[in-house]
mmCIF file of C-alpha atoms in Angstrom:
data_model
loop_
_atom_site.group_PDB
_atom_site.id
_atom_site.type_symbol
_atom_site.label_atom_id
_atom_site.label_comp_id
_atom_site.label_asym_id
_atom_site.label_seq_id
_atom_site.Cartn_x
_atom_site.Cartn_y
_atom_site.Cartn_z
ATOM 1 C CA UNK A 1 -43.366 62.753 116.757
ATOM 2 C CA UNK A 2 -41.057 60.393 115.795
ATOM 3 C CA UNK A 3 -38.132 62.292 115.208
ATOM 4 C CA UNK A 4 -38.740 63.655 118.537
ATOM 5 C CA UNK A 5 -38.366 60.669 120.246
ATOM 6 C CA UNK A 6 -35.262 59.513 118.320
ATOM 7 C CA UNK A 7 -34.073 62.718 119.508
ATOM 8 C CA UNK A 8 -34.622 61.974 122.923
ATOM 9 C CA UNK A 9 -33.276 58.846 122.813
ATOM 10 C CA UNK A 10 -29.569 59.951 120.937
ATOM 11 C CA UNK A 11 -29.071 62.781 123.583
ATOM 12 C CA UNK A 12 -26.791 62.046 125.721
ATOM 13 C CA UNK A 13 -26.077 58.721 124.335
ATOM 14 C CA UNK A 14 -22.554 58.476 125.838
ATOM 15 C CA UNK A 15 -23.876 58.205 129.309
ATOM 16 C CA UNK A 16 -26.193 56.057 128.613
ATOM 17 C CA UNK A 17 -23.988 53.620 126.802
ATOM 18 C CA UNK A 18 -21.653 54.049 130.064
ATOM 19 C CA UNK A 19 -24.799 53.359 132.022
ATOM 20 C CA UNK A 20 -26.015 50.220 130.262
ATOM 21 C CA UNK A 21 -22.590 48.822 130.259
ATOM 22 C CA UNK A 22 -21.972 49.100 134.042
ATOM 23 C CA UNK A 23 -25.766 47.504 134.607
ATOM 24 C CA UNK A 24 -24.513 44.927 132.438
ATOM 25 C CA UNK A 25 -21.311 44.565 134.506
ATOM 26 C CA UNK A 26 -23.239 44.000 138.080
ATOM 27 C CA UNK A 27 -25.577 41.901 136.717
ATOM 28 C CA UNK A 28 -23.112 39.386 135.636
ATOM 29 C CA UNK A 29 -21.373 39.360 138.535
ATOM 30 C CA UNK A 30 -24.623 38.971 140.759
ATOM 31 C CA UNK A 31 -25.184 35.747 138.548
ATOM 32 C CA UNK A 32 -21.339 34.403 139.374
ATOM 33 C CA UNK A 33 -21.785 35.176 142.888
ATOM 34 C CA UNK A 34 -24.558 32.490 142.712
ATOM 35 C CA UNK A 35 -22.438 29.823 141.109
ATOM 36 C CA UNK A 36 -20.166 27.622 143.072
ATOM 37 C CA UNK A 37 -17.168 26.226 141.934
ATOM 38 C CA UNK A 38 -15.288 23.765 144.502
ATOM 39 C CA UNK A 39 -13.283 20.701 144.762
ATOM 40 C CA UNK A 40 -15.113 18.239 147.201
ATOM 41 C CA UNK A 41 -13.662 14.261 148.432
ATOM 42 C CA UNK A 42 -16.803 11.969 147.802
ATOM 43 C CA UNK A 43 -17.189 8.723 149.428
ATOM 44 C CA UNK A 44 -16.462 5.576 147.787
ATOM 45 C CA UNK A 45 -19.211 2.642 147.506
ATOM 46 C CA UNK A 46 -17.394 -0.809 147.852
ATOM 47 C CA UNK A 47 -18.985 -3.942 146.766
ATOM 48 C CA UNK A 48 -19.556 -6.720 148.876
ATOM 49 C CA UNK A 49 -17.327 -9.753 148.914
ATOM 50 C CA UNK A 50 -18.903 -13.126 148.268
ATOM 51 C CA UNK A 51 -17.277 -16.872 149.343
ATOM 52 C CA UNK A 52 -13.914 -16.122 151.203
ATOM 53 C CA UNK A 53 -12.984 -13.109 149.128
ATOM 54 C CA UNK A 54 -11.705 -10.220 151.201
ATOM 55 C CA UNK A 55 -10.559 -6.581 150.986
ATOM 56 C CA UNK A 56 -6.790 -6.681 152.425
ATOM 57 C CA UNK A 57 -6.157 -3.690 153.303
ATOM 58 C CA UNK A 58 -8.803 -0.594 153.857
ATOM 59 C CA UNK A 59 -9.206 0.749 150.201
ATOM 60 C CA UNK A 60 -9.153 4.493 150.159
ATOM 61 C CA UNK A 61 -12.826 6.189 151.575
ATOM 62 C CA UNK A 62 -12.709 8.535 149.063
ATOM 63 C CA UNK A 63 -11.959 10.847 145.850
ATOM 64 C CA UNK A 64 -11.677 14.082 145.153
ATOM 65 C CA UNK A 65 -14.223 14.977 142.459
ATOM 66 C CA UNK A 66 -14.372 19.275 141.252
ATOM 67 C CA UNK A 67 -18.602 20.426 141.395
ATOM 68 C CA UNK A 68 -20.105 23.302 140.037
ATOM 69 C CA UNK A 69 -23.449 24.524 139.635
ATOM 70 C CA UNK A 70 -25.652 26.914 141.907
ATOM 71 C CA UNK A 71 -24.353 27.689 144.928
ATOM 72 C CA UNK A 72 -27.251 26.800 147.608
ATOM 73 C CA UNK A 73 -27.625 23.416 144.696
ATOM 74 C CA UNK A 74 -23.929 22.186 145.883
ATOM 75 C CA UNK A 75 -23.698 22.513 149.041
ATOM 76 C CA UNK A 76 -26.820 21.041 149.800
ATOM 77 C CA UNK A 77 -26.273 17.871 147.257
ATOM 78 C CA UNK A 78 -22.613 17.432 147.801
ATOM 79 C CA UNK A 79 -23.483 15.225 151.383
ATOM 80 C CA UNK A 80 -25.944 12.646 149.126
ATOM 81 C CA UNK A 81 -22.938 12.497 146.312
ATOM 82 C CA UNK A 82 -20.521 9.322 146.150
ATOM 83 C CA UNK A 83 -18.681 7.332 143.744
ATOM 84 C CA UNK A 84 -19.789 3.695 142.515
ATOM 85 C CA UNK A 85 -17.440 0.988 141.319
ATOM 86 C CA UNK A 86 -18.917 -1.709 139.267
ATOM 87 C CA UNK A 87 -18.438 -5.141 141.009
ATOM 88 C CA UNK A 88 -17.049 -7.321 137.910
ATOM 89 C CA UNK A 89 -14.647 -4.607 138.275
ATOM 90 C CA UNK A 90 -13.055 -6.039 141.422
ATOM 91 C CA UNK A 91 -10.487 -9.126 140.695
ATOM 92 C CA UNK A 92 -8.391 -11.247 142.946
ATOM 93 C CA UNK A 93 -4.982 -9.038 143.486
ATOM 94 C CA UNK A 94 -4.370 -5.925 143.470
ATOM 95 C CA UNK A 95 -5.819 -3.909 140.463
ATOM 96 C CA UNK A 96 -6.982 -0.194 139.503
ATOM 97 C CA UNK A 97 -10.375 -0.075 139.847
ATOM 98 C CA UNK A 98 -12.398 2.337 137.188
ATOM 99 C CA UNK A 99 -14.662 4.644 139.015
ATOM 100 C CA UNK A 100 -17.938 4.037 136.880
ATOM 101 C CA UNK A 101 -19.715 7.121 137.565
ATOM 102 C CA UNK A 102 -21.254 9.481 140.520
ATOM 103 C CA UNK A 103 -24.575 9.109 142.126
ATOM 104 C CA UNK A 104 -26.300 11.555 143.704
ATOM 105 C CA UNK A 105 -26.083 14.669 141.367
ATOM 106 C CA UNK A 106 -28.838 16.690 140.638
ATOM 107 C CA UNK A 107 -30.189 18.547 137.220
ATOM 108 C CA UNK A 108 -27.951 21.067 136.928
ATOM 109 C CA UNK A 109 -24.672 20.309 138.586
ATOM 110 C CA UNK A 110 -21.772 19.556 136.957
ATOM 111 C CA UNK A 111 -19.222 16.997 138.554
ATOM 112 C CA UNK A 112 -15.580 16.198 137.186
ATOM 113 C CA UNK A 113 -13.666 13.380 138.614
ATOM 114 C CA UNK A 114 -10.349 14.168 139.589
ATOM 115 C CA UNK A 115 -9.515 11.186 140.106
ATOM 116 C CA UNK A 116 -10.647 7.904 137.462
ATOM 117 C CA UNK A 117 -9.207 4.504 139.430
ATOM 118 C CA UNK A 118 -8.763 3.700 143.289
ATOM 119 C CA UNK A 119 -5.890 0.723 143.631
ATOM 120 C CA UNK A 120 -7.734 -2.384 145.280
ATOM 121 C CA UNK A 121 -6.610 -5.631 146.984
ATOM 122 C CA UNK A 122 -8.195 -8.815 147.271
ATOM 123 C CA UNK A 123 -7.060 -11.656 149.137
ATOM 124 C CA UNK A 124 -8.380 -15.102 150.101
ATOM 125 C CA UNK A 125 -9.435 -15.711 153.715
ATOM 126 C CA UNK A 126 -9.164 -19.383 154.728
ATOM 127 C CA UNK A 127 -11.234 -20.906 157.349
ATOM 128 C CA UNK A 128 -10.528 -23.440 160.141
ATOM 129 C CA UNK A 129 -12.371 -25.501 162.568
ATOM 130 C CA UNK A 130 -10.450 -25.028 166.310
ATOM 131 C CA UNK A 131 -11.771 -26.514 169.816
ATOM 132 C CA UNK A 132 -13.234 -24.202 172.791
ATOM 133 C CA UNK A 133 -11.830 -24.965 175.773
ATOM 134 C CA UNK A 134 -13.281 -24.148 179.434
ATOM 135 C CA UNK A 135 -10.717 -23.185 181.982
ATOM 136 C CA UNK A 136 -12.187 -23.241 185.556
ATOM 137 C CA UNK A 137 -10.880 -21.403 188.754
ATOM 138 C CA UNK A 138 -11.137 -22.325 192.103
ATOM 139 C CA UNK A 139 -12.757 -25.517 193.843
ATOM 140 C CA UNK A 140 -16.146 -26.797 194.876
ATOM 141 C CA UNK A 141 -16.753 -27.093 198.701
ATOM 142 C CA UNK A 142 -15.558 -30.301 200.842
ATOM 143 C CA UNK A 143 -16.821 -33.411 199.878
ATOM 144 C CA UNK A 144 -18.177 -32.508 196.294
ATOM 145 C CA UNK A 145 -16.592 -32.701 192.865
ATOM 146 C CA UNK A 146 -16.494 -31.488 189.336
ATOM 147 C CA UNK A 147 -16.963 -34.241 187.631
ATOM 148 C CA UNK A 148 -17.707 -33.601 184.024
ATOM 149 C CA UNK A 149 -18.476 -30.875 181.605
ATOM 150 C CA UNK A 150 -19.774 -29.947 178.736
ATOM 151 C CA UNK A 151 -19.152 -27.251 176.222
ATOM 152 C CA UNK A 152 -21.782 -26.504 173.640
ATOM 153 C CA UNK A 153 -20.621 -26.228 170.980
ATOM 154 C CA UNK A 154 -17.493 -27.603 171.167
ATOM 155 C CA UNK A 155 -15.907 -26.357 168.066
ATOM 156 C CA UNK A 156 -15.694 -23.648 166.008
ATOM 157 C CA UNK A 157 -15.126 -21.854 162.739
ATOM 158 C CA UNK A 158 -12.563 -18.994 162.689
ATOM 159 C CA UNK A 159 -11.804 -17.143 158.947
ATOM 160 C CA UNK A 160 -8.649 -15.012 158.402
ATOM 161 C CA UNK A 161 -5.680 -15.233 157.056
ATOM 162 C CA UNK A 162 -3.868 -18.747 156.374
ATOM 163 C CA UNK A 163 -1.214 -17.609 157.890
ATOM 164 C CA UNK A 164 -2.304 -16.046 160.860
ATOM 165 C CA UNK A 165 -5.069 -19.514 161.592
ATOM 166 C CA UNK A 166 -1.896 -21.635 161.673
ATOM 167 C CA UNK A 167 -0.884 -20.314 164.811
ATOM 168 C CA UNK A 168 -4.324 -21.210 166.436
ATOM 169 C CA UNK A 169 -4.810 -24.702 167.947
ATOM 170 C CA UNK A 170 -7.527 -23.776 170.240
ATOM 171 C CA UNK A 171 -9.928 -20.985 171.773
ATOM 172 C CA UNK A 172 -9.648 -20.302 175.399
ATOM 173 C CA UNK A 173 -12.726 -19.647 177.220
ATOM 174 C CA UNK A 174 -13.487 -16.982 180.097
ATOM 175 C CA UNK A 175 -12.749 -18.617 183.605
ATOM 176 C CA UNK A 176 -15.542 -20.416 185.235
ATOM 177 C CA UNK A 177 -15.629 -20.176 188.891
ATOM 178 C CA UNK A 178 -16.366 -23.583 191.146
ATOM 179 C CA UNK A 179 -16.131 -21.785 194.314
ATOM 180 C CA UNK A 180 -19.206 -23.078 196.614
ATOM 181 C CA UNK A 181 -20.383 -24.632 193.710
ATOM 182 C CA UNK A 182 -22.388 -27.932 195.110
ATOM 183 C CA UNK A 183 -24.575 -29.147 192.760
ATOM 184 C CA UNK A 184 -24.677 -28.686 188.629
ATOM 185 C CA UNK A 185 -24.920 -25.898 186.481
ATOM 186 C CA UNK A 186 -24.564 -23.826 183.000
ATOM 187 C CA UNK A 187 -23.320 -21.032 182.340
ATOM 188 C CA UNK A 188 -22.666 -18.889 179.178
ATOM 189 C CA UNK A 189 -19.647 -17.419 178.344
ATOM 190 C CA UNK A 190 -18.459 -15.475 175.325
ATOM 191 C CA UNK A 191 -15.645 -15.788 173.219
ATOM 192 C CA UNK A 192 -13.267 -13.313 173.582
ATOM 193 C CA UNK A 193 -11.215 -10.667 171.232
ATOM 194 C CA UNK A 194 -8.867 -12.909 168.820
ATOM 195 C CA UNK A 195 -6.229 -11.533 167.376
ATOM 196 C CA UNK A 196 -6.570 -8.632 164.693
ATOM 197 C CA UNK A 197 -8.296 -9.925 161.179
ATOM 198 C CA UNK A 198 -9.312 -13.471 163.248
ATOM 199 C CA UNK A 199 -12.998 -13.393 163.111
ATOM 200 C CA UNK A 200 -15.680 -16.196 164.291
ATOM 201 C CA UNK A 201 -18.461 -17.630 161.265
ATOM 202 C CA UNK A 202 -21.508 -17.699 163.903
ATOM 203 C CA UNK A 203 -22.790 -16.950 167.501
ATOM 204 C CA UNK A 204 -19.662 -16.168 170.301
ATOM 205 C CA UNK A 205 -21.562 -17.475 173.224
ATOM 206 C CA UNK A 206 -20.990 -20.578 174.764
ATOM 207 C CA UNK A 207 -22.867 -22.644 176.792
ATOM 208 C CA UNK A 208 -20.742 -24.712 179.441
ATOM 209 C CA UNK A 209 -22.852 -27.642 181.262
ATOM 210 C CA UNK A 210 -20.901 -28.465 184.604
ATOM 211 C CA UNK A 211 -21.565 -31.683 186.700
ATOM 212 C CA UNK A 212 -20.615 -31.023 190.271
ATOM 213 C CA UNK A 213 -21.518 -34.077 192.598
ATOM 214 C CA UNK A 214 -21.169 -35.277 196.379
ATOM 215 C CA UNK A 215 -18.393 -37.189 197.126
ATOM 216 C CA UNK A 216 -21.037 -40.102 199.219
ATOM 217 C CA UNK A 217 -21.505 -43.830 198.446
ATOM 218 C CA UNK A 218 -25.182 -45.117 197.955
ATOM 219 C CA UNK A 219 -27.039 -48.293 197.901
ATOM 220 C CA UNK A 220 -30.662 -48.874 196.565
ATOM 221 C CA UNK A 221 -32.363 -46.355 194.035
ATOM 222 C CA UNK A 222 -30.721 -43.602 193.229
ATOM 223 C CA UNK A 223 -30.796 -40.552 190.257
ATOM 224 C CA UNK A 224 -27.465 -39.582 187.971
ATOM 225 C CA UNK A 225 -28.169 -36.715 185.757
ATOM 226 C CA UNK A 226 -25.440 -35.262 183.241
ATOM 227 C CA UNK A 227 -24.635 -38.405 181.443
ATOM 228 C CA UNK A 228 -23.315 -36.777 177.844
ATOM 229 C CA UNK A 229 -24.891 -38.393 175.351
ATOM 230 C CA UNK A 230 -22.040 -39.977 172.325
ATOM 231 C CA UNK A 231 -23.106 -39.582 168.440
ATOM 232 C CA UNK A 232 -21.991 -43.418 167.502
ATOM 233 C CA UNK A 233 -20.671 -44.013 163.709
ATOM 234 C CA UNK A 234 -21.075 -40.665 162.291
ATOM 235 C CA UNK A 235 -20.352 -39.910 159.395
ATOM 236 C CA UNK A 236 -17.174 -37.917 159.152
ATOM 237 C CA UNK A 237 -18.416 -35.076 156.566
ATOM 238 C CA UNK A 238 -21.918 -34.734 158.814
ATOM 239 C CA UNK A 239 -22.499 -32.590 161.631
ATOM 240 C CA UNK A 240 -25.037 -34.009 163.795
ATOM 241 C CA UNK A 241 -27.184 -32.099 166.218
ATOM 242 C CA UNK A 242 -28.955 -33.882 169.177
ATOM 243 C CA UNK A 243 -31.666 -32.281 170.562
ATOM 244 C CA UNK A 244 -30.781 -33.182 174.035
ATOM 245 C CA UNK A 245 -26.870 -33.049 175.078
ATOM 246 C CA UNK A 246 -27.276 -35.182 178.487
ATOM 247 C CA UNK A 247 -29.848 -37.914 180.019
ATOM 248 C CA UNK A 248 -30.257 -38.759 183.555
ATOM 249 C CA UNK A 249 -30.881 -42.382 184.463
ATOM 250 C CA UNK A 250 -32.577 -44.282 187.510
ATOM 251 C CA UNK A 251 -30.715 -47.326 188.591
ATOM 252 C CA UNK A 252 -30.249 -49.691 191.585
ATOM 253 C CA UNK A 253 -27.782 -51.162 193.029
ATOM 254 C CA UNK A 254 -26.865 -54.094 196.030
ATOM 255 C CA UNK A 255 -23.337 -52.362 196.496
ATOM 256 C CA UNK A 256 -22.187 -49.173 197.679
ATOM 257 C CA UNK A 257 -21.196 -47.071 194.832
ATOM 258 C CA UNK A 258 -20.387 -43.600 194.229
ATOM 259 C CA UNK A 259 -21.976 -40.780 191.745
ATOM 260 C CA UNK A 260 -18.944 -40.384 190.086
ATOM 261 C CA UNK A 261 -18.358 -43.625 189.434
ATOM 262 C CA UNK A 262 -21.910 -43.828 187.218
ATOM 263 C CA UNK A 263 -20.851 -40.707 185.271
ATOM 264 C CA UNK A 264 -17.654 -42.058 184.122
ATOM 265 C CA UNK A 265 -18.368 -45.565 183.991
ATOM 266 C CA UNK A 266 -21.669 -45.473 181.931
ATOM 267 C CA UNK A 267 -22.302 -43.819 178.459
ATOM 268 C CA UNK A 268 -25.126 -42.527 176.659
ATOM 269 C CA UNK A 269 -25.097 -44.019 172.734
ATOM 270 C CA UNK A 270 -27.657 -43.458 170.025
ATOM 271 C CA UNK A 271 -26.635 -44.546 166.673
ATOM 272 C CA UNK A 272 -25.480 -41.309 164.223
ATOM 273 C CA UNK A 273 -26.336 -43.583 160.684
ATOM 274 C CA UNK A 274 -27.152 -40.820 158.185
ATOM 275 C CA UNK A 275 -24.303 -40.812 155.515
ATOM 276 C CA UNK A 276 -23.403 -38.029 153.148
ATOM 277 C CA UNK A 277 -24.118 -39.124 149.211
ATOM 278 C CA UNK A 278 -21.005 -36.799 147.475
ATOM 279 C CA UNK A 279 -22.328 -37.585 143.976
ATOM 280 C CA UNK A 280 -25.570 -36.525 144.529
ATOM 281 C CA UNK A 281 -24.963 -33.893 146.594
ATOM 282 C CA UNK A 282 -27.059 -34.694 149.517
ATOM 283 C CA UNK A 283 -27.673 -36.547 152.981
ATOM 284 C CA UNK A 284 -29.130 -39.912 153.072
ATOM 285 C CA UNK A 285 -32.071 -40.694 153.926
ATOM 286 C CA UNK A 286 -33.413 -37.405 152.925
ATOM 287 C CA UNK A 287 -35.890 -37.397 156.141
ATOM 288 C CA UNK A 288 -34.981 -35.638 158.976
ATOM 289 C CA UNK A 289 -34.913 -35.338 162.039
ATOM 290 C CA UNK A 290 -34.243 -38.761 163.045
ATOM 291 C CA UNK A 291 -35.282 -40.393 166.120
ATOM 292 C CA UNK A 292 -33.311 -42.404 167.718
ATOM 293 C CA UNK A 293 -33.502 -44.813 170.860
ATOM 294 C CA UNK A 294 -30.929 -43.715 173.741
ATOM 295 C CA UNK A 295 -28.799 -46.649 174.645
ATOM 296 C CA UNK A 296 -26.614 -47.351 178.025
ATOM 297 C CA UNK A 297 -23.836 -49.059 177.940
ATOM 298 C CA UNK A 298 -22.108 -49.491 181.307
ATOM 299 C CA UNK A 299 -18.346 -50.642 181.793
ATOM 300 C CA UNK A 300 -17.354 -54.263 183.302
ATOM 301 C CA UNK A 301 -17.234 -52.502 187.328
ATOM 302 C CA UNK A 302 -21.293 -51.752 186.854
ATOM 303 C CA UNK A 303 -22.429 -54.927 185.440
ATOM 304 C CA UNK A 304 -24.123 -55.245 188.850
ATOM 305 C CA UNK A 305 -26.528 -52.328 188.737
ATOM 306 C CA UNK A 306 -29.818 -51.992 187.257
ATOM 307 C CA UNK A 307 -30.871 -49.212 184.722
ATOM 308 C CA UNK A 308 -34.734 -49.162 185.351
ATOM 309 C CA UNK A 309 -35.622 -45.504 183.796
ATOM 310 C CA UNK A 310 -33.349 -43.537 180.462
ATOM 311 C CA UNK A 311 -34.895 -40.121 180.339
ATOM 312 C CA UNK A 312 -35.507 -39.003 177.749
ATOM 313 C CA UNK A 313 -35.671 -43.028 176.219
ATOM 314 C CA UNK A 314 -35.508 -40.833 172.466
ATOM 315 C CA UNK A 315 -33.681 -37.763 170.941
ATOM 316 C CA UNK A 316 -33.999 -36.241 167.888
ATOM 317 C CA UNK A 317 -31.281 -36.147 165.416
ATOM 318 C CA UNK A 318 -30.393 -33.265 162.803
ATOM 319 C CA UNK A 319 -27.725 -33.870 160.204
ATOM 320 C CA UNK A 320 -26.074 -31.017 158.188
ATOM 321 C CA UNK A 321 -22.901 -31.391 155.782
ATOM 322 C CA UNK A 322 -20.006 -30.214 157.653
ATOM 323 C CA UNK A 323 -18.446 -27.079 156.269
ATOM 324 C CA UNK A 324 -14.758 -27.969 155.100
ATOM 325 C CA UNK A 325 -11.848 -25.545 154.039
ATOM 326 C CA UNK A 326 -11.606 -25.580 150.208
ATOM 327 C CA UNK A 327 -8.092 -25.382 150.042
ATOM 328 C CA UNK A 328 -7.530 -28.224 153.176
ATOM 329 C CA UNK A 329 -7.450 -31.738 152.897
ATOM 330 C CA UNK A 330 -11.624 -32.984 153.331
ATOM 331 C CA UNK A 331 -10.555 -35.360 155.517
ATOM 332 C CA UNK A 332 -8.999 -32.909 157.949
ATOM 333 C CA UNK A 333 -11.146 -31.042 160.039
ATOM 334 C CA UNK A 334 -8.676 -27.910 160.576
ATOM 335 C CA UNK A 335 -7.699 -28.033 163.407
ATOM 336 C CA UNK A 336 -4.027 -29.763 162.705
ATOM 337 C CA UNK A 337 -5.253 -32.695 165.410
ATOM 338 C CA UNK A 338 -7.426 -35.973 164.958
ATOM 339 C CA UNK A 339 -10.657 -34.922 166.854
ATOM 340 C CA UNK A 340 -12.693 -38.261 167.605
ATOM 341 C CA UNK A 341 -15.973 -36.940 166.562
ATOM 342 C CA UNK A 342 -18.159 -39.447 168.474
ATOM 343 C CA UNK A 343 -17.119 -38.062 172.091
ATOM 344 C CA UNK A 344 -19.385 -34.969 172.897
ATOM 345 C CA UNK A 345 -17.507 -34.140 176.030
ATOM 346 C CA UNK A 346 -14.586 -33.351 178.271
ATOM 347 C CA UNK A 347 -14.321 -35.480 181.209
ATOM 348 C CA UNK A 348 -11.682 -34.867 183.402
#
């Protein structure tokens, strides 16, 4: 029985050895067919910049990395895939930065990097504290006036290159129109483009209060409204803010006098007396807001009127330490011009 079977199995061995070995041959080839060798670009994963670090030019998006596993496997997996670079890796200059490894693989697949570094640059971005200024078109009607205005806030905090801040002195607003403009308003504007690799540290709009008023003389009781209100004796590394820009008063008066003449010959004070303690690091007193009493003082033409009502009679007061430049002097407040900080508005 046995020997029968052997027999069976020797005939025609030949063929079947021919037979076995072509099986053999499409079998191995059905498995290749299923594996998938390519070359692929992966992204790269930057780290984020802290303080006034920044990447100078755009470092390259990607590297080519070689993948091979199951065919369906890589093409699938190859969108999750990217490269990391470790952030202690990334120093001041320009330097080759190691890619550490890649993410995103699965069990199975086999990634090579083609590539091992990606050249970096890092550069220090300055910052500097510039004006805003409003630029108005046309005029209000007969007989009424622009008389003041206000820009909220009146300064702010650009970051870019040191050499490419020097060249700005100032931020332009949009145009305001005054055309049949009779009485006051605000109006928020946005700060537009600045040049390429300027960019602005906060909010871009702008609120600009405008104080249009009739050009009419007045005796007895009368209203102003849009008196700016003046931070007195602040310190010069605080930033105060007021919780109200502007008061309106109620006065009287024997003579004849105009509008105008109240809103630029009276101010709004209220005393700015939190100082900035640089040993310890912090703003004394430590309590805040303040409140503080609104105080008119008029000028030697309106010694003759009466103030009989300040509204509001109190503000609050917020202080914060006022962001400097580390590589400017701390006196200076960037802008290249002495800046009186106890004037809150433009009065033209």
């Amino acid at each position: 029985m046995i020997l029968k079977l052997l027999g069976k199995l020797v005939r025609n061995w030949k063929a079947k050895l021919v037979s076995l070995i072509i099986a053999s041959i499409f079998y191995v080839n059905l498995q290749n067919s299923k594996v998938l060798i390519k070359t692929i670009n992966v992204p790269v994963d930057y780290p984020k910049l802290s303080g006034n670090l920044n990447y100078a030019k755009n470092p390259e998006k990607t590297i080519p990395v070689r993948v091979e596993g199951l065919k369906d496997v890589v093409n699938y997996y190859s969108q999750f895939m990217k490269a990391v670079i470790d952030p202690e890796d990334v120093q001041f200059g320009v330097t080759e930065v190691p890619i550490k490894k890649i993410v995103g693989v699965p069990s199975g697949v086999k990634v090579t990097k083609l590539k091992k570094t990606v050249p970096v640059e890092i550069e220090s971005r300055g910052l500097k504290v510039v004006p805003l200024e409003v630029v108005f078109e046309g005029a209000p009607p007969a007989n009424f006036e622009k008389l003041t205005q206000i820009v909220s806030p009146q300064k702010v905090t650009l970051s870019g290159k040191p050499q490419d801040l020097e060249k700005i002195v100032k931020v332009l607003l949009p145009e305001i129109s005054l055309t049949d403009r009779k009485e006051p308003f605000a109006k928020t504007v946005r700060i537009p483009e600045l040049p390429k690799g300027i960019n602005v540290l906060g909010s871009r709009d702008v609120t600009v209060n405008v104080n249009i008023i009739p050009l009419s003389y007045k005796t007895g009781e009368q209203t102003a409204a849009g008196i700016p209100i003046v931070c007195s004796g602040l310190d010069g590394k605080l930033d105060a803010e007021l919780s109200e820009e502007q008061v309106a008063i109620r006065y009287f008066s024997l003579k004849p006098i105009r509008s105008a003449q109240i809103l630029t010959g009276i101010t709004a004070q209220v005393p700015c007396n939190y100082i900035y303690d640089p040993i310890k690091n912090k703003i004394i007193p430590e309590l805040q807001p303040q409140v503080a009493k609104v105080r008119i003082i008029k000028n030697k033409d309106l010694k003759g009127i009466e103030i009989l009502q300040i509204s509001p009679e109190k503000i609050e007061i917020r202080y914060k330490v006022k962001e400097q430049n580390p590589e400017a002097d701390p006196t200076d407040d960037g802008t290249g011009m002495e800046v009186p900080g106890t004037i809150p508005s433009d009065r033209s």
